PDB file of C-alpha atoms in Angstrom:
ATOM      1  CA  VAL V   1      91.004 -94.385  83.880  1.00 72.00           C
ATOM      2  CA  LEU V   2      87.632 -95.544  85.386  1.00 78.00           C
ATOM      3  CA  ALA V   3      88.864 -98.349  87.494  1.00 84.00           C
ATOM      4  CA  GLY V   4      91.621 -96.185  89.000  1.00 86.00           C
ATOM      5  CA  THR V   5      89.376 -93.556  89.635  1.00 85.00           C
ATOM      6  CA  ILE V   6      86.815 -96.013  91.627  1.00 86.00           C
ATOM      7  CA  PHE V   7      89.648 -97.644  93.612  1.00 91.00           C
ATOM      8  CA  LEU V   8      90.732 -94.118  94.617  1.00 90.00           C
ATOM      9  CA  GLN V   9      87.384 -93.019  95.605  1.00 89.00           C
ATOM     10  CA  VAL V  10      86.885 -96.306  97.330  1.00 92.00           C
ATOM     11  CA  LEU V  11      90.168 -95.485  99.357  1.00 94.00           C
ATOM     12  CA  ALA V  12      89.148 -92.436  99.991  1.00 92.00           C
ATOM     13  CA  LEU V  13      85.957 -93.340 101.449  1.00 92.00           C
ATOM     14  CA  ALA V  14      87.401 -96.119 103.559  1.00 93.00           C
ATOM     15  CA  MET V  15      90.131 -93.747 104.750  1.00 92.00           C
ATOM     16  CA  SER V  16      87.458 -91.140 105.963  1.00 93.00           C
ATOM     17  CA  MET V  17      85.480 -94.274 107.602  1.00 91.00           C
ATOM     18  CA  PHE V  18      88.492 -95.326 109.627  1.00 88.00           C
ATOM     19  CA  MET V  19      89.269 -91.676 110.648  1.00 88.00           C
ATOM     20  CA  ALA V  20      85.616 -90.872 111.799  1.00 89.00           C
ATOM     21  CA  LEU V  21      85.868 -94.186 113.834  1.00 85.00           C
ATOM     22  CA  GLN V  22      89.289 -93.118 115.266  1.00 82.00           C
ATOM     23  CA  TYR V  23      87.817 -89.980 116.534  1.00 82.00           C
ATOM     24  CA  PHE V  24      84.315 -91.032 117.572  1.00 80.00           C
ATOM     25  CA  LEU V  25      85.917 -94.228 119.644  1.00 78.00           C
ATOM     26  CA  ARG V  26      88.607 -92.482 121.004  1.00 76.00           C
ATOM     27  CA  TYR V  27      86.778 -90.022 122.705  1.00 75.00           C
ATOM     28  CA  ALA V  28      83.241 -91.559 123.324  1.00 71.00           C
ATOM     29  CA  HIS V  29      84.542 -93.752 126.596  1.00 68.00           C
ATOM     30  CA  ARG V  30      80.932 -95.254 127.389  1.00 69.00           C
ATOM     31  CA  ILE V  31      80.924 -97.189 124.276  1.00 69.00           C
ATOM     32  CA  ARG V  32      84.457 -98.188 124.164  1.00 67.00           C
ATOM     33  CA  PRO V  33      84.160-101.031 127.078  1.00 67.00           C
ATOM     34  CA  GLN V  34      81.405-102.634 125.069  1.00 68.00           C
ATOM     35  CA  LEU V  35      83.751-103.522 122.370  1.00 69.00           C
ATOM     36  CA  PRO V  36      85.942-106.613 121.927  1.00 70.00           C
ATOM     37  CA  ASP V  37      89.968-106.243 121.825  1.00 71.00           C
ATOM     38  CA  LEU V  38      89.973-107.560 118.355  1.00 68.00           C
ATOM     39  CA  VAL V  39      87.765-104.124 117.164  1.00 68.00           C
ATOM     40  CA  LEU V  40      90.003-102.018 119.318  1.00 66.00           C
ATOM     41  CA  ASP V  41      93.225-103.509 118.200  1.00 70.00           C
ATOM     42  CA  GLY V  42      91.758-103.012 114.311  1.00 69.00           C
ATOM     43  CA  LEU V  43      91.524 -99.475 115.204  1.00 66.00           C
ATOM     44  CA  LEU V  44      94.579 -99.050 116.851  1.00 64.00           C
ATOM     45  CA  LEU V  45      93.257 -97.986 119.885  1.00 61.00           C
ATOM     46  CA  ASP V  46      94.302 -99.152 123.489  1.00 61.00           C
ATOM     47  CA  ARG V  47      92.124 -99.782 126.125  1.00 57.00           C
ATOM     48  CA  GLY V  48      93.427 -97.644 128.941  1.00 58.00           C
ATOM     49  CA  GLU V  49      93.368 -94.161 127.244  1.00 58.00           C
ATOM     50  CA  GLU V  50      91.078 -91.816 128.935  1.00 59.00           C
ATOM     51  CA  SER V  51      90.172 -88.276 128.238  1.00 60.00           C
ATOM     52  CA  GLY V  52      87.119 -86.103 129.507  1.00 60.00           C
ATOM     53  CA  GLU V  53      85.018 -85.815 126.427  1.00 67.00           C
ATOM     54  CA  THR V  54      81.833 -86.337 126.185  1.00 74.00           C
ATOM     55  CA  ILE V  55      79.657 -88.509 123.304  1.00 77.00           C
ATOM     56  CA  LEU V  56      78.390 -85.204 121.871  1.00 82.00           C
ATOM     57  CA  GLU V  57      81.890 -84.047 121.871  1.00 81.00           C
ATOM     58  CA  ALA V  58      83.131 -87.325 120.200  1.00 81.00           C
ATOM     59  CA  ILE V  59      80.530 -86.800 117.631  1.00 84.00           C
ATOM     60  CA  PHE V  60      81.615 -83.311 116.569  1.00 85.00           C
ATOM     61  CA  LEU V  61      85.203 -84.136 116.184  1.00 85.00           C
ATOM     62  CA  ALA V  62      83.983 -87.272 113.913  1.00 88.00           C
ATOM     63  CA  LEU V  63      81.519 -85.091 112.027  1.00 90.00           C
ATOM     64  CA  PRO V  64      83.954 -83.565 109.470  1.00 91.00           C
ATOM     65  CA  TYR V  65      85.023 -87.193 108.348  1.00 92.00           C
ATOM     66  CA  LEU V  66      81.314 -88.263 108.598  1.00 92.00           C
ATOM     67  CA  VAL V  67      80.566 -85.760 105.800  1.00 92.00           C
ATOM     68  CA  LEU V  68      83.252 -86.988 103.853  1.00 91.00           C
ATOM     69  CA  VAL V  69      82.070 -90.138 104.006  1.00 92.00           C
ATOM     70  CA  ALA V  70      78.409 -89.129 102.837  1.00 92.00           C
ATOM     71  CA  VAL V  71      79.975 -87.240  99.840  1.00 90.00           C
ATOM     72  CA  PHE V  72      82.209 -89.848  98.775  1.00 89.00           C
ATOM     73  CA  LEU V  73      79.556 -92.362  99.073  1.00 90.00           C
ATOM     74  CA  GLN V  74      77.011 -90.521  96.946  1.00 88.00           C
ATOM     75  CA  GLN V  75      79.540 -89.603  94.501  1.00 85.00           C
ATOM     76  CA  LEU V  76      80.079 -93.575  94.381  1.00 86.00           C
ATOM     77  CA  VAL V  77      76.285 -94.423  94.143  1.00 85.00           C
ATOM     78  CA  CYS V  78      75.207 -92.047  91.588  1.00 79.00           C
ATOM     79  CA  ARG V  79      78.707 -92.722  89.209  1.00 66.00           C
ATOM     80  CA  LYS V  80      75.758 -94.346  86.244  1.00 63.00           C
ATOM     81  CA  GLN V  81      73.722 -91.359  85.930  1.00 58.00           C
ATOM     82  CA  ARG V  82      75.210 -88.614  83.603  1.00 62.00           C
ATOM     83  CA  ARG V  83      73.936 -85.258  84.482  1.00 62.00           C
ATOM     84  CA  LYS V  84      74.724 -81.661  84.098  1.00 73.00           C
ATOM     85  CA  ARG V  85      75.076 -80.699  87.519  1.00 77.00           C
ATOM     86  CA  PRO V  86      78.887 -80.943  88.830  1.00 77.00           C
ATOM     87  CA  GLN V  87      79.611 -83.401  91.415  1.00 80.00           C
ATOM     88  CA  PRO V  88      80.202 -82.397  95.111  1.00 82.00           C
ATOM     89  CA  THR V  89      83.349 -82.586  95.342  1.00 81.00           C
ATOM     90  CA  LYS V  90      83.790 -80.194  92.649  1.00 82.00           C
ATOM     91  CA  ILE V  91      81.331 -77.823  94.047  1.00 82.00           C
ATOM     92  CA  LEU V  92      83.540 -78.008  97.120  1.00 83.00           C
ATOM     93  CA  TYR V  93      86.771 -77.762  95.233  1.00 80.00           C
ATOM     94  CA  GLU V  94      85.760 -74.622  93.576  1.00 83.00           C
ATOM     95  CA  ARG V  95      83.953 -72.912  96.587  1.00 83.00           C
ATOM     96  CA  TYR V  96      86.393 -73.280  99.277  1.00 81.00           C
ATOM     97  CA  PHE V  97      89.464 -74.032  97.278  1.00 78.00           C
ATOM     98  CA  GLY V  98      89.521 -72.181  94.112  1.00 74.00           C
ATOM     99  CA  LEU V  99      90.383 -74.944  91.897  1.00 69.00           C
ATOM    100  CA  ARG V 100      89.096 -75.134  88.502  1.00 66.00           C
ATOM    101  CA  GLY V 101      88.951 -77.703  85.948  1.00 61.00           C
ATOM    102  CA  ALA V 102      88.899 -81.342  85.249  1.00 56.00           C
ATOM    103  CA  TYR V 103      89.661 -83.402  88.546  1.00 50.00           C
TER     104      TYR V 103
END
């Protein structure tokens, strides 16, 4: 059970990082020409895509996923400590989605 939970948390962390990079690099056009083609192919980005967004807008679009990366990373790093406080994801689930119980 513990290995499966850790695997799912690492998978969620990786997907959040991927999505943050997607949004940031798709809309930050000043940074994209400096990246090699191998990185752009790995992130499924074309070199020719253009839009009018600025770097600040790219950061704001990637910000929700960066918050998820921070929450998932903190949850993985602090796994060994047993504490009475609920985990950050439990607080988010209870406050915003109304879910209670073991998850």
